[in-house]
Amino acid sequence: MSPHVTVKVADGVCRIGIERPDKKNALDRAMYEALDKALAQAEADDTVGCILFTGVPGAFSAGNDIADFVAFAGSDRPMGELLDFLHTLAGIGKPMVAAVDGLAIGIGTTLLLHCDLVYSTPRSLFRTPFSDLGIVPEAASSLLGPLAMGHQRAFALLVMGETWDAAAAHEAGIVYAVSESAEADAVAAARKLAAKPREAVRIGRALLRTAPDTVRERIGLEADHFKERLRSREAQAAFAAFLKR
Ligand code: COA
């Protein structure tokens, strides 16, 4: 299991920490495996009423590990761990909160679309450079993005690859609140949610969200394109350029 994913349960909140500071919290296969397991355990644990994602100072996540993208392209089961994680994520019924400080790139941003409340510090940056890397949106962001922010803003973020600061992400509706105390605010919100009647929160959340099967179907459609793109010359050139820096 990856040492870069930490799990702590307290006050009804399962806090899942992404902690790989030397790589700006880039997510590798072992981390997806650990995140998948942590989510499944949190969902099954009756003492948990809310799930909270946190990063490290300056980095929520720099996205998928680019070396793994290269490995995925030559793998028999490309993106296996990532897809397992995404399918579990789509099926979570408990409320999910995120505290973002700093970089939220690629899945560091698209993961947030599955969260019910996102708190961010002012210095955070949100970017999904899929097109520049020769790849396509993932994590059902092609479905959840336009629903959350409308087509044009979703296009600017997910296809054009614009970088948004916290104010722009807040204005687009993918960040709930911006403050220097984002993490403390996220913890307080998660505790508050965990203390509420669990079944009422679960049903209310489910009514507001797109059905898990629809989300999973979109994850599969994106993955078909993603796998083809990973092997493309465009993507291979972009990955090689990053790794050679
Ligand atoms: N995959 C693998 N390694 C990554 C990474 C990623 N997605 N993001 C950062 N790292 C690594 C860097 O290679 C570097 O490793 P090194 O110290 O062994 O050389 C370390 O993390 C620190 O990153 P660095 O680039 O030096 O920091 P920075 O502050 O100058 O820039 C980023 C940070 C995130 C802007 C830059 O690293 C970047 O663009 N990363 C790629 C982001 C990306 O495209 N993700 C995939 C989205 S789909």
PDB file of C-alpha atoms and ligand atoms in Angstrom:
ATOM      1  CA  MET A   1       0.000   0.000   0.000  1.00  0.00           C
ATOM      2  CA  SER A   2       1.277   3.468  -0.797  1.00  0.00           C
ATOM      3  CA  PRO A   3       2.818   5.525   2.017  1.00  0.00           C
ATOM      4  CA  HIS A   4       1.622   8.600   0.132  1.00  0.00           C
ATOM      5  CA  VAL A   5      -2.027   8.158   1.058  1.00  0.00           C
ATOM      6  CA  THR A   6      -2.997   8.590   4.712  1.00  0.00           C
ATOM      7  CA  VAL A   7      -6.322   7.766   6.324  1.00  0.00           C
ATOM      8  CA  LYS A   8      -7.556   9.067   9.666  1.00  0.00           C
ATOM      9  CA  VAL A   9     -11.024   8.660  11.125  1.00  0.00           C
ATOM     10  CA  ALA A  10     -12.138  11.095  13.835  1.00  0.00           C
ATOM     11  CA  ASP A  11     -15.367  12.866  14.770  1.00  0.00           C
ATOM     12  CA  GLY A  12     -17.285  10.951  12.097  1.00  0.00           C
ATOM     13  CA  VAL A  13     -14.943  12.176   9.342  1.00  0.00           C
ATOM     14  CA  CYS A  14     -12.633   9.978   7.290  1.00  0.00           C
ATOM     15  CA  ARG A  15      -9.789  12.221   6.228  1.00  0.00           C
ATOM     16  CA  ILE A  16      -7.949  10.910   3.180  1.00  0.00           C
ATOM     17  CA  GLY A  17      -4.638  12.722   2.768  1.00  0.00           C
ATOM     18  CA  ILE A  18      -2.664  12.807  -0.474  1.00  0.00           C
ATOM     19  CA  GLU A  19       0.927  13.227   0.678  1.00  0.00           C
ATOM     20  CA  ARG A  20       3.706  12.982  -1.911  1.00  0.00           C
ATOM     21  CA  PRO A  21       5.162  16.467  -1.549  1.00  0.00           C
ATOM     22  CA  ASP A  22       8.411  15.835  -3.475  1.00  0.00           C
ATOM     23  CA  LYS A  23       6.319  15.140  -6.605  1.00  0.00           C
ATOM     24  CA  LYS A  24       3.708  17.813  -5.882  1.00  0.00           C
ATOM     25  CA  ASN A  25       1.254  15.059  -4.997  1.00  0.00           C
ATOM     26  CA  ALA A  26       1.284  13.477  -8.483  1.00  0.00           C
ATOM     27  CA  LEU A  27      -0.780  10.280  -8.254  1.00  0.00           C
ATOM     28  CA  ASP A  28       0.832   6.984  -9.199  1.00  0.00           C
ATOM     29  CA  ARG A  29      -0.769   3.562  -9.515  1.00  0.00           C
ATOM     30  CA  ALA A  30      -0.078   2.537  -5.924  1.00  0.00           C
ATOM     31  CA  MET A  31      -1.704   5.768  -4.740  1.00  0.00           C
ATOM     32  CA  TYR A  32      -4.854   5.101  -6.799  1.00  0.00           C
ATOM     33  CA  GLU A  33      -4.972   1.635  -5.288  1.00  0.00           C
ATOM     34  CA  ALA A  34      -4.669   3.121  -1.786  1.00  0.00           C
ATOM     35  CA  LEU A  35      -7.268   5.803  -2.517  1.00  0.00           C
ATOM     36  CA  ASP A  36      -9.653   3.174  -3.866  1.00  0.00           C
ATOM     37  CA  LYS A  37      -9.251   1.076  -0.716  1.00  0.00           C
ATOM     38  CA  ALA A  38      -9.577   4.100   1.587  1.00  0.00           C
ATOM     39  CA  LEU A  39     -12.794   5.196  -0.119  1.00  0.00           C
ATOM     40  CA  ALA A  40     -14.336   1.728   0.001  1.00  0.00           C
ATOM     41  CA  GLN A  41     -13.472   1.406   3.698  1.00  0.00           C
ATOM     42  CA  ALA A  42     -14.884   4.847   4.489  1.00  0.00           C
ATOM     43  CA  GLU A  43     -18.110   4.004   2.685  1.00  0.00           C
ATOM     44  CA  ALA A  44     -18.441   0.739   4.629  1.00  0.00           C
ATOM     45  CA  ASP A  45     -17.506   2.183   8.050  1.00  0.00           C
ATOM     46  CA  ASP A  46     -20.624   3.051  10.039  1.00  0.00           C
ATOM     47  CA  THR A  47     -18.673   5.487  12.214  1.00  0.00           C
ATOM     48  CA  VAL A  48     -17.927   7.606   9.114  1.00  0.00           C
ATOM     49  CA  GLY A  49     -20.495  10.196   8.050  1.00  0.00           C
ATOM     50  CA  CYS A  50     -18.351  12.270   5.723  1.00  0.00           C
ATOM     51  CA  ILE A  51     -15.181  11.883   3.614  1.00  0.00           C
ATOM     52  CA  LEU A  52     -12.611  14.677   3.456  1.00  0.00           C
ATOM     53  CA  PHE A  53      -9.798  14.911   0.879  1.00  0.00           C
ATOM     54  CA  THR A  54      -6.714  16.960   1.711  1.00  0.00           C
ATOM     55  CA  GLY A  55      -3.324  17.541   0.087  1.00  0.00           C
ATOM     56  CA  VAL A  56      -0.066  19.047   1.316  1.00  0.00           C
ATOM     57  CA  PRO A  57       0.800  22.747   1.602  1.00  0.00           C
ATOM     58  CA  GLY A  58       1.056  24.067  -1.966  1.00  0.00           C
ATOM     59  CA  ALA A  59      -0.241  20.959  -3.709  1.00  0.00           C
ATOM     60  CA  PHE A  60      -3.593  19.251  -3.680  1.00  0.00           C
ATOM     61  CA  SER A  61      -2.389  17.169  -6.626  1.00  0.00           C
ATOM     62  CA  ALA A  62      -0.284  17.749  -9.766  1.00  0.00           C
ATOM     63  CA  GLY A  63      -2.404  15.111 -11.486  1.00  0.00           C
ATOM     64  CA  ASN A  64      -1.613  11.681 -12.767  1.00  0.00           C
ATOM     65  CA  ASP A  65       2.037  10.699 -12.559  1.00  0.00           C
ATOM     66  CA  ILE A  66       3.297  11.285 -16.096  1.00  0.00           C
ATOM     67  CA  ALA A  67       5.774   8.398 -15.921  1.00  0.00           C
ATOM     68  CA  ASP A  68       2.782   6.167 -15.222  1.00  0.00           C
ATOM     69  CA  PHE A  69       1.013   7.543 -18.297  1.00  0.00           C
ATOM     70  CA  VAL A  70       3.964   6.202 -20.317  1.00  0.00           C
ATOM     71  CA  ALA A  71       3.757   2.859 -18.491  1.00  0.00           C
ATOM     72  CA  PHE A  72      -0.039   2.726 -19.002  1.00  0.00           C
ATOM     73  CA  ALA A  73       0.438   2.999 -22.755  1.00  0.00           C
ATOM     74  CA  GLY A  74       2.415  -0.257 -22.854  1.00  0.00           C
ATOM     75  CA  SER A  75       0.328  -2.078 -20.238  1.00  0.00           C
ATOM     76  CA  ASP A  76      -2.101  -4.994 -20.712  1.00  0.00           C
ATOM     77  CA  ARG A  77      -4.504  -3.319 -18.314  1.00  0.00           C
ATOM     78  CA  PRO A  78      -3.984   0.376 -19.013  1.00  0.00           C
ATOM     79  CA  MET A  79      -5.295   2.660 -16.301  1.00  0.00           C
ATOM     80  CA  GLY A  80      -6.527  -0.338 -14.262  1.00  0.00           C
ATOM     81  CA  GLU A  81      -5.911   1.163 -10.821  1.00  0.00           C
ATOM     82  CA  LEU A  82      -7.126   4.593 -11.909  1.00  0.00           C
ATOM     83  CA  LEU A  83     -10.359   3.150 -13.297  1.00  0.00           C
ATOM     84  CA  ASP A  84     -10.964   1.034 -10.182  1.00  0.00           C
ATOM     85  CA  PHE A  85     -10.595   4.188  -8.105  1.00  0.00           C
ATOM     86  CA  LEU A  86     -12.911   6.203 -10.355  1.00  0.00           C
ATOM     87  CA  HIS A  87     -15.602   3.528 -10.301  1.00  0.00           C
ATOM     88  CA  THR A  88     -15.481   3.406  -6.513  1.00  0.00           C
ATOM     89  CA  LEU A  89     -15.552   7.213  -6.371  1.00  0.00           C
ATOM     90  CA  ALA A  90     -18.668   7.277  -8.574  1.00  0.00           C
ATOM     91  CA  GLY A  91     -20.442   4.890  -6.187  1.00  0.00           C
ATOM     92  CA  ILE A  92     -19.744   6.728  -2.934  1.00  0.00           C
ATOM     93  CA  GLY A  93     -22.968   7.708  -1.205  1.00  0.00           C
ATOM     94  CA  LYS A  94     -21.519   9.651   1.722  1.00  0.00           C
ATOM     95  CA  PRO A  95     -20.879  13.367   1.321  1.00  0.00           C
ATOM     96  CA  MET A  96     -17.385  14.280   0.170  1.00  0.00           C
ATOM     97  CA  VAL A  97     -15.565  17.507   1.000  1.00  0.00           C
ATOM     98  CA  ALA A  98     -12.156  18.693  -0.267  1.00  0.00           C
ATOM     99  CA  ALA A  99      -9.633  21.205   1.040  1.00  0.00           C
ATOM    100  CA  VAL A 100      -7.405  22.557  -1.736  1.00  0.00           C
ATOM    101  CA  ASP A 101      -4.231  24.534  -1.220  1.00  0.00           C
ATOM    102  CA  GLY A 102      -2.043  25.183  -4.249  1.00  0.00           C
ATOM    103  CA  LEU A 103      -1.899  23.045  -7.370  1.00  0.00           C
ATOM    104  CA  ALA A 104      -4.994  21.188  -8.502  1.00  0.00           C
ATOM    105  CA  ILE A 105      -4.006  19.770 -11.898  1.00  0.00           C
ATOM    106  CA  GLY A 106      -5.643  17.089 -14.024  1.00  0.00           C
ATOM    107  CA  ILE A 107      -7.360  14.668 -11.680  1.00  0.00           C
ATOM    108  CA  GLY A 108      -6.488  17.140  -8.906  1.00  0.00           C
ATOM    109  CA  THR A 109      -9.280  19.217 -10.436  1.00  0.00           C
ATOM    110  CA  THR A 110     -11.583  16.544 -11.888  1.00  0.00           C
ATOM    111  CA  LEU A 111     -11.771  14.709  -8.539  1.00  0.00           C
ATOM    112  CA  LEU A 112     -13.294  17.886  -7.111  1.00  0.00           C
ATOM    113  CA  LEU A 113     -16.318  17.536  -9.393  1.00  0.00           C
ATOM    114  CA  HIS A 114     -17.280  14.460  -7.331  1.00  0.00           C
ATOM    115  CA  CYS A 115     -17.056  16.430  -4.093  1.00  0.00           C
ATOM    116  CA  ASP A 116     -20.056  18.177  -2.575  1.00  0.00           C
ATOM    117  CA  LEU A 117     -18.160  21.080  -1.026  1.00  0.00           C
ATOM    118  CA  VAL A 118     -14.704  22.322  -2.067  1.00  0.00           C
ATOM    119  CA  TYR A 119     -12.815  24.825   0.090  1.00  0.00           C
ATOM    120  CA  SER A 120      -9.772  26.508  -1.437  1.00  0.00           C
ATOM    121  CA  THR A 121      -7.050  28.897  -0.391  1.00  0.00           C
ATOM    122  CA  PRO A 122      -6.648  32.025  -2.566  1.00  0.00           C
ATOM    123  CA  ARG A 123      -3.295  30.844  -3.963  1.00  0.00           C
ATOM    124  CA  SER A 124      -4.683  27.644  -5.504  1.00  0.00           C
ATOM    125  CA  LEU A 125      -4.525  26.988  -9.251  1.00  0.00           C
ATOM    126  CA  PHE A 126      -6.862  24.743 -11.218  1.00  0.00           C
ATOM    127  CA  ARG A 127      -5.793  23.355 -14.588  1.00  0.00           C
ATOM    128  CA  THR A 128      -6.517  20.316 -16.760  1.00  0.00           C
ATOM    129  CA  PRO A 129      -3.949  20.338 -19.597  1.00  0.00           C
ATOM    130  CA  PHE A 130      -5.498  17.277 -21.281  1.00  0.00           C
ATOM    131  CA  SER A 131      -5.368  18.604 -24.851  1.00  0.00           C
ATOM    132  CA  ASP A 132      -1.786  19.853 -24.467  1.00  0.00           C
ATOM    133  CA  LEU A 133      -0.817  16.348 -23.346  1.00  0.00           C
ATOM    134  CA  GLY A 134      -2.636  14.799 -26.329  1.00  0.00           C
ATOM    135  CA  ILE A 135      -5.231  13.176 -24.045  1.00  0.00           C
ATOM    136  CA  VAL A 136      -8.883  13.773 -23.138  1.00  0.00           C
ATOM    137  CA  PRO A 137     -10.957  14.620 -20.046  1.00  0.00           C
ATOM    138  CA  GLU A 138     -11.394  11.821 -17.485  1.00  0.00           C
ATOM    139  CA  ALA A 139     -13.149  11.016 -14.212  1.00  0.00           C
ATOM    140  CA  ALA A 140     -16.533  11.806 -15.845  1.00  0.00           C
ATOM    141  CA  SER A 141     -15.477  15.456 -15.998  1.00  0.00           C
ATOM    142  CA  SER A 142     -16.914  15.614 -19.531  1.00  0.00           C
ATOM    143  CA  LEU A 143     -20.323  14.974 -17.945  1.00  0.00           C
ATOM    144  CA  LEU A 144     -20.023  16.612 -14.515  1.00  0.00           C
ATOM    145  CA  GLY A 145     -18.059  19.666 -15.730  1.00  0.00           C
ATOM    146  CA  PRO A 146     -20.730  21.075 -18.070  1.00  0.00           C
ATOM    147  CA  LEU A 147     -23.426  20.259 -15.480  1.00  0.00           C
ATOM    148  CA  ALA A 148     -21.569  22.208 -12.798  1.00  0.00           C
ATOM    149  CA  MET A 149     -20.453  25.182 -14.864  1.00  0.00           C
ATOM    150  CA  GLY A 150     -22.126  25.196 -18.274  1.00  0.00           C
ATOM    151  CA  HIS A 151     -20.533  24.243 -21.586  1.00  0.00           C
ATOM    152  CA  GLN A 152     -18.316  27.246 -22.229  1.00  0.00           C
ATOM    153  CA  ARG A 153     -16.578  27.331 -18.877  1.00  0.00           C
ATOM    154  CA  ALA A 154     -16.216  23.549 -18.899  1.00  0.00           C
ATOM    155  CA  PHE A 155     -14.741  23.797 -22.402  1.00  0.00           C
ATOM    156  CA  ALA A 156     -12.293  26.531 -21.337  1.00  0.00           C
ATOM    157  CA  LEU A 157     -11.123  24.440 -18.389  1.00  0.00           C
ATOM    158  CA  LEU A 158     -11.285  20.883 -19.730  1.00  0.00           C
ATOM    159  CA  VAL A 159     -10.499  21.230 -23.437  1.00  0.00           C
ATOM    160  CA  MET A 160      -8.763  24.587 -23.840  1.00  0.00           C
ATOM    161  CA  GLY A 161      -6.744  23.920 -20.691  1.00  0.00           C
ATOM    162  CA  GLU A 162      -7.014  27.394 -19.187  1.00  0.00           C
ATOM    163  CA  THR A 163      -5.497  27.914 -15.750  1.00  0.00           C
ATOM    164  CA  TRP A 164      -7.942  29.264 -13.194  1.00  0.00           C
ATOM    165  CA  ASP A 165      -7.130  30.862  -9.906  1.00  0.00           C
ATOM    166  CA  ALA A 166      -9.303  30.180  -6.868  1.00  0.00           C
ATOM    167  CA  ALA A 167     -11.539  33.186  -7.590  1.00  0.00           C
ATOM    168  CA  ALA A 168     -12.253  31.925 -11.130  1.00  0.00           C
ATOM    169  CA  ALA A 169     -12.918  28.388  -9.875  1.00  0.00           C
ATOM    170  CA  HIS A 170     -15.275  29.827  -7.270  1.00  0.00           C
ATOM    171  CA  GLU A 171     -17.028  31.958  -9.839  1.00  0.00           C
ATOM    172  CA  ALA A 172     -17.436  28.904 -12.102  1.00  0.00           C
ATOM    173  CA  GLY A 173     -19.022  26.976  -9.223  1.00  0.00           C
ATOM    174  CA  ILE A 174     -16.449  24.231  -8.707  1.00  0.00           C
ATOM    175  CA  VAL A 175     -15.159  25.800  -5.480  1.00  0.00           C
ATOM    176  CA  TYR A 176     -17.647  26.574  -2.705  1.00  0.00           C
ATOM    177  CA  ALA A 177     -15.564  29.014  -0.657  1.00  0.00           C
ATOM    178  CA  VAL A 178     -12.139  30.688  -0.836  1.00  0.00           C
ATOM    179  CA  SER A 179     -10.283  31.593   2.344  1.00  0.00           C
ATOM    180  CA  GLU A 180      -6.895  31.379   4.015  1.00  0.00           C
ATOM    181  CA  SER A 181      -8.501  28.970   6.467  1.00  0.00           C
ATOM    182  CA  ALA A 182      -9.716  26.573   3.751  1.00  0.00           C
ATOM    183  CA  GLU A 183      -8.565  23.411   5.503  1.00  0.00           C
ATOM    184  CA  ALA A 184     -10.060  24.362   8.871  1.00  0.00           C
ATOM    185  CA  ASP A 185     -13.282  25.378   7.113  1.00  0.00           C
ATOM    186  CA  ALA A 186     -13.388  22.055   5.254  1.00  0.00           C
ATOM    187  CA  VAL A 187     -12.829  20.099   8.466  1.00  0.00           C
ATOM    188  CA  ALA A 188     -15.606  22.063  10.198  1.00  0.00           C
ATOM    189  CA  ALA A 189     -18.009  21.447   7.292  1.00  0.00           C
ATOM    190  CA  ALA A 190     -17.160  17.737   7.204  1.00  0.00           C
ATOM    191  CA  ARG A 191     -17.773  17.406  10.959  1.00  0.00           C
ATOM    192  CA  LYS A 192     -21.047  19.287  10.655  1.00  0.00           C
ATOM    193  CA  LEU A 193     -22.209  16.986   7.853  1.00  0.00           C
ATOM    194  CA  ALA A 194     -21.108  13.883   9.764  1.00  0.00           C
ATOM    195  CA  ALA A 195     -23.211  14.947  12.757  1.00  0.00           C
ATOM    196  CA  LYS A 196     -26.434  15.201  10.719  1.00  0.00           C
ATOM    197  CA  PRO A 197     -28.945  12.355  10.262  1.00  0.00           C
ATOM    198  CA  ARG A 198     -26.960  10.061   7.955  1.00  0.00           C
ATOM    199  CA  GLU A 199     -29.731   8.593   5.827  1.00  0.00           C
ATOM    200  CA  ALA A 200     -31.313  11.992   5.152  1.00  0.00           C
ATOM    201  CA  VAL A 201     -27.938  13.373   4.010  1.00  0.00           C
ATOM    202  CA  ARG A 202     -27.290  10.309   1.848  1.00  0.00           C
ATOM    203  CA  ILE A 203     -30.655  10.527   0.104  1.00  0.00           C
ATOM    204  CA  GLY A 204     -30.469  14.301  -0.308  1.00  0.00           C
ATOM    205  CA  ARG A 205     -27.003  14.013  -1.834  1.00  0.00           C
ATOM    206  CA  ALA A 206     -28.084  11.214  -4.177  1.00  0.00           C
ATOM    207  CA  LEU A 207     -31.055  13.292  -5.363  1.00  0.00           C
ATOM    208  CA  LEU A 208     -28.758  16.214  -6.198  1.00  0.00           C
ATOM    209  CA  ARG A 209     -26.098  14.151  -7.981  1.00  0.00           C
ATOM    210  CA  THR A 210     -26.021  12.381 -11.340  1.00  0.00           C
ATOM    211  CA  ALA A 211     -26.814   8.662 -10.919  1.00  0.00           C
ATOM    212  CA  PRO A 212     -23.699   6.505 -10.315  1.00  0.00           C
ATOM    213  CA  ASP A 213     -24.405   4.267 -13.334  1.00  0.00           C
ATOM    214  CA  THR A 214     -24.543   7.288 -15.634  1.00  0.00           C
ATOM    215  CA  VAL A 215     -21.267   8.564 -14.167  1.00  0.00           C
ATOM    216  CA  ARG A 216     -19.639   5.135 -14.549  1.00  0.00           C
ATOM    217  CA  GLU A 217     -20.837   4.879 -18.140  1.00  0.00           C
ATOM    218  CA  ARG A 218     -19.168   8.209 -18.915  1.00  0.00           C
ATOM    219  CA  ILE A 219     -15.964   7.125 -17.147  1.00  0.00           C
ATOM    220  CA  GLY A 220     -15.932   4.093 -19.479  1.00  0.00           C
ATOM    221  CA  LEU A 221     -16.529   6.159 -22.618  1.00  0.00           C
ATOM    222  CA  GLU A 222     -13.778   8.606 -21.672  1.00  0.00           C
ATOM    223  CA  ALA A 223     -11.457   5.700 -20.862  1.00  0.00           C
ATOM    224  CA  ASP A 224     -11.919   4.202 -24.348  1.00  0.00           C
ATOM    225  CA  HIS A 225     -10.706   7.465 -25.865  1.00  0.00           C
ATOM    226  CA  PHE A 226      -8.083   7.946 -23.168  1.00  0.00           C
ATOM    227  CA  LYS A 227      -6.459   4.565 -23.835  1.00  0.00           C
ATOM    228  CA  GLU A 228      -6.256   5.255 -27.572  1.00  0.00           C
ATOM    229  CA  ARG A 229      -4.852   8.740 -26.868  1.00  0.00           C
ATOM    230  CA  LEU A 230      -2.199   7.456 -24.421  1.00  0.00           C
ATOM    231  CA  ARG A 231      -0.649   5.474 -27.265  1.00  0.00           C
ATOM    232  CA  SER A 232      -0.907   8.348 -29.777  1.00  0.00           C
ATOM    233  CA  ARG A 233       2.141  10.175 -31.127  1.00  0.00           C
ATOM    234  CA  GLU A 234       0.763  13.450 -29.723  1.00  0.00           C
ATOM    235  CA  ALA A 235       0.619  12.083 -26.196  1.00  0.00           C
ATOM    236  CA  GLN A 236       3.901  10.185 -26.348  1.00  0.00           C
ATOM    237  CA  ALA A 237       5.687  13.363 -27.506  1.00  0.00           C
ATOM    238  CA  ALA A 238       4.105  15.444 -24.717  1.00  0.00           C
ATOM    239  CA  PHE A 239       5.010  12.898 -22.016  1.00  0.00           C
ATOM    240  CA  ALA A 240       8.595  12.597 -23.315  1.00  0.00           C
ATOM    241  CA  ALA A 241       8.935  16.401 -23.291  1.00  0.00           C
ATOM    242  CA  PHE A 242       7.847  16.557 -19.627  1.00  0.00           C
ATOM    243  CA  LEU A 243      10.075  13.690 -18.539  1.00  0.00           C
ATOM    244  CA  LYS A 244      13.121  15.163 -20.359  1.00  0.00           C
ATOM    245  CA  ARG A 245      12.853  18.613 -18.735  1.00  0.00           C
TER     246      ARG A 245
HETATM  247  N1  COA B   1       3.935  13.435 -12.836  1.00  0.00           N
HETATM  248  C1  COA B   1       5.169  13.089 -12.442  1.00  0.00           C
HETATM  249  N2  COA B   1       6.001  13.923 -11.791  1.00  0.00           N
HETATM  250  C2  COA B   1       5.534  15.144 -11.511  1.00  0.00           C
HETATM  251  C3  COA B   1       4.266  15.581 -11.880  1.00  0.00           C
HETATM  252  C4  COA B   1       3.438  14.659 -12.570  1.00  0.00           C
HETATM  253  N3  COA B   1       2.195  14.961 -12.946  1.00  0.00           N
HETATM  254  N4  COA B   1       4.086  16.854 -11.476  1.00  0.00           N
HETATM  255  C5  COA B   1       5.222  17.206 -10.853  1.00  0.00           C
HETATM  256  N5  COA B   1       6.098  16.187 -10.867  1.00  0.00           N
HETATM  257  C6  COA B   1       7.435  16.138 -10.298  1.00  0.00           C
HETATM  258  C7  COA B   1       8.461  16.877 -11.159  1.00  0.00           C
HETATM  259  O1  COA B   1       8.931  16.039 -12.202  1.00  0.00           O
HETATM  260  C8  COA B   1       9.524  17.173 -10.124  1.00  0.00           C
HETATM  261  O2  COA B   1      10.254  15.989  -9.892  1.00  0.00           O
HETATM  262  P1  COA B   1      11.860  16.061  -9.688  1.00  0.00           P
HETATM  263  O3  COA B   1      12.082  16.982  -8.518  1.00  0.00           O
HETATM  264  O4  COA B   1      12.238  14.649  -9.428  1.00  0.00           O
HETATM  265  O5  COA B   1      12.397  16.621 -10.973  1.00  0.00           O
HETATM  266  C9  COA B   1       8.694  17.455  -8.862  1.00  0.00           C
HETATM  267  O6  COA B   1       7.437  16.835  -9.072  1.00  0.00           O
HETATM  268  C10 COA B   1       8.464  18.911  -8.605  1.00  0.00           C
HETATM  269  O7  COA B   1       7.881  19.483  -9.782  1.00  0.00           O
HETATM  270  P2  COA B   1       8.445  20.782 -10.513  1.00  0.00           P
HETATM  271  O8  COA B   1       8.010  20.726 -11.940  1.00  0.00           O
HETATM  272  O9  COA B   1       9.903  20.913 -10.242  1.00  0.00           O
HETATM  273  O10 COA B   1       7.672  21.898  -9.702  1.00  0.00           O
HETATM  274  P3  COA B   1       7.100  23.281 -10.271  1.00  0.00           P
HETATM  275  O11 COA B   1       6.524  23.963  -9.090  1.00  0.00           O
HETATM  276  O12 COA B   1       8.128  23.988 -11.088  1.00  0.00           O
HETATM  277  O13 COA B   1       5.914  22.869 -11.261  1.00  0.00           O
HETATM  278  C11 COA B   1       3.947  21.707 -11.932  1.00  0.00           C
HETATM  279  C12 COA B   1       4.845  22.122 -10.768  1.00  0.00           C
HETATM  280  C13 COA B   1       2.868  20.814 -11.332  1.00  0.00           C
HETATM  281  C14 COA B   1       3.322  22.932 -12.593  1.00  0.00           C
HETATM  282  C15 COA B   1       4.768  20.936 -12.981  1.00  0.00           C
HETATM  283  O14 COA B   1       5.521  19.924 -12.324  1.00  0.00           O
HETATM  284  C16 COA B   1       3.896  20.247 -13.996  1.00  0.00           C
HETATM  285  O15 COA B   1       3.467  20.856 -14.970  1.00  0.00           O
HETATM  286  N6  COA B   1       3.612  18.952 -13.796  1.00  0.00           N
HETATM  287  C17 COA B   1       2.827  18.169 -14.719  1.00  0.00           C
HETATM  288  C18 COA B   1       1.344  18.400 -14.463  1.00  0.00           C
HETATM  289  C19 COA B   1       0.519  17.574 -15.406  1.00  0.00           C
HETATM  290  O16 COA B   1       0.533  17.764 -16.603  1.00  0.00           O
HETATM  291  N7  COA B   1      -0.231  16.593 -14.862  1.00  0.00           N
HETATM  292  C20 COA B   1      -1.016  15.678 -15.597  1.00  0.00           C
HETATM  293  C21 COA B   1      -2.372  16.271 -15.817  1.00  0.00           C
HETATM  294  S1  COA B   1      -3.417  15.220 -16.756  1.00  0.00           S
END
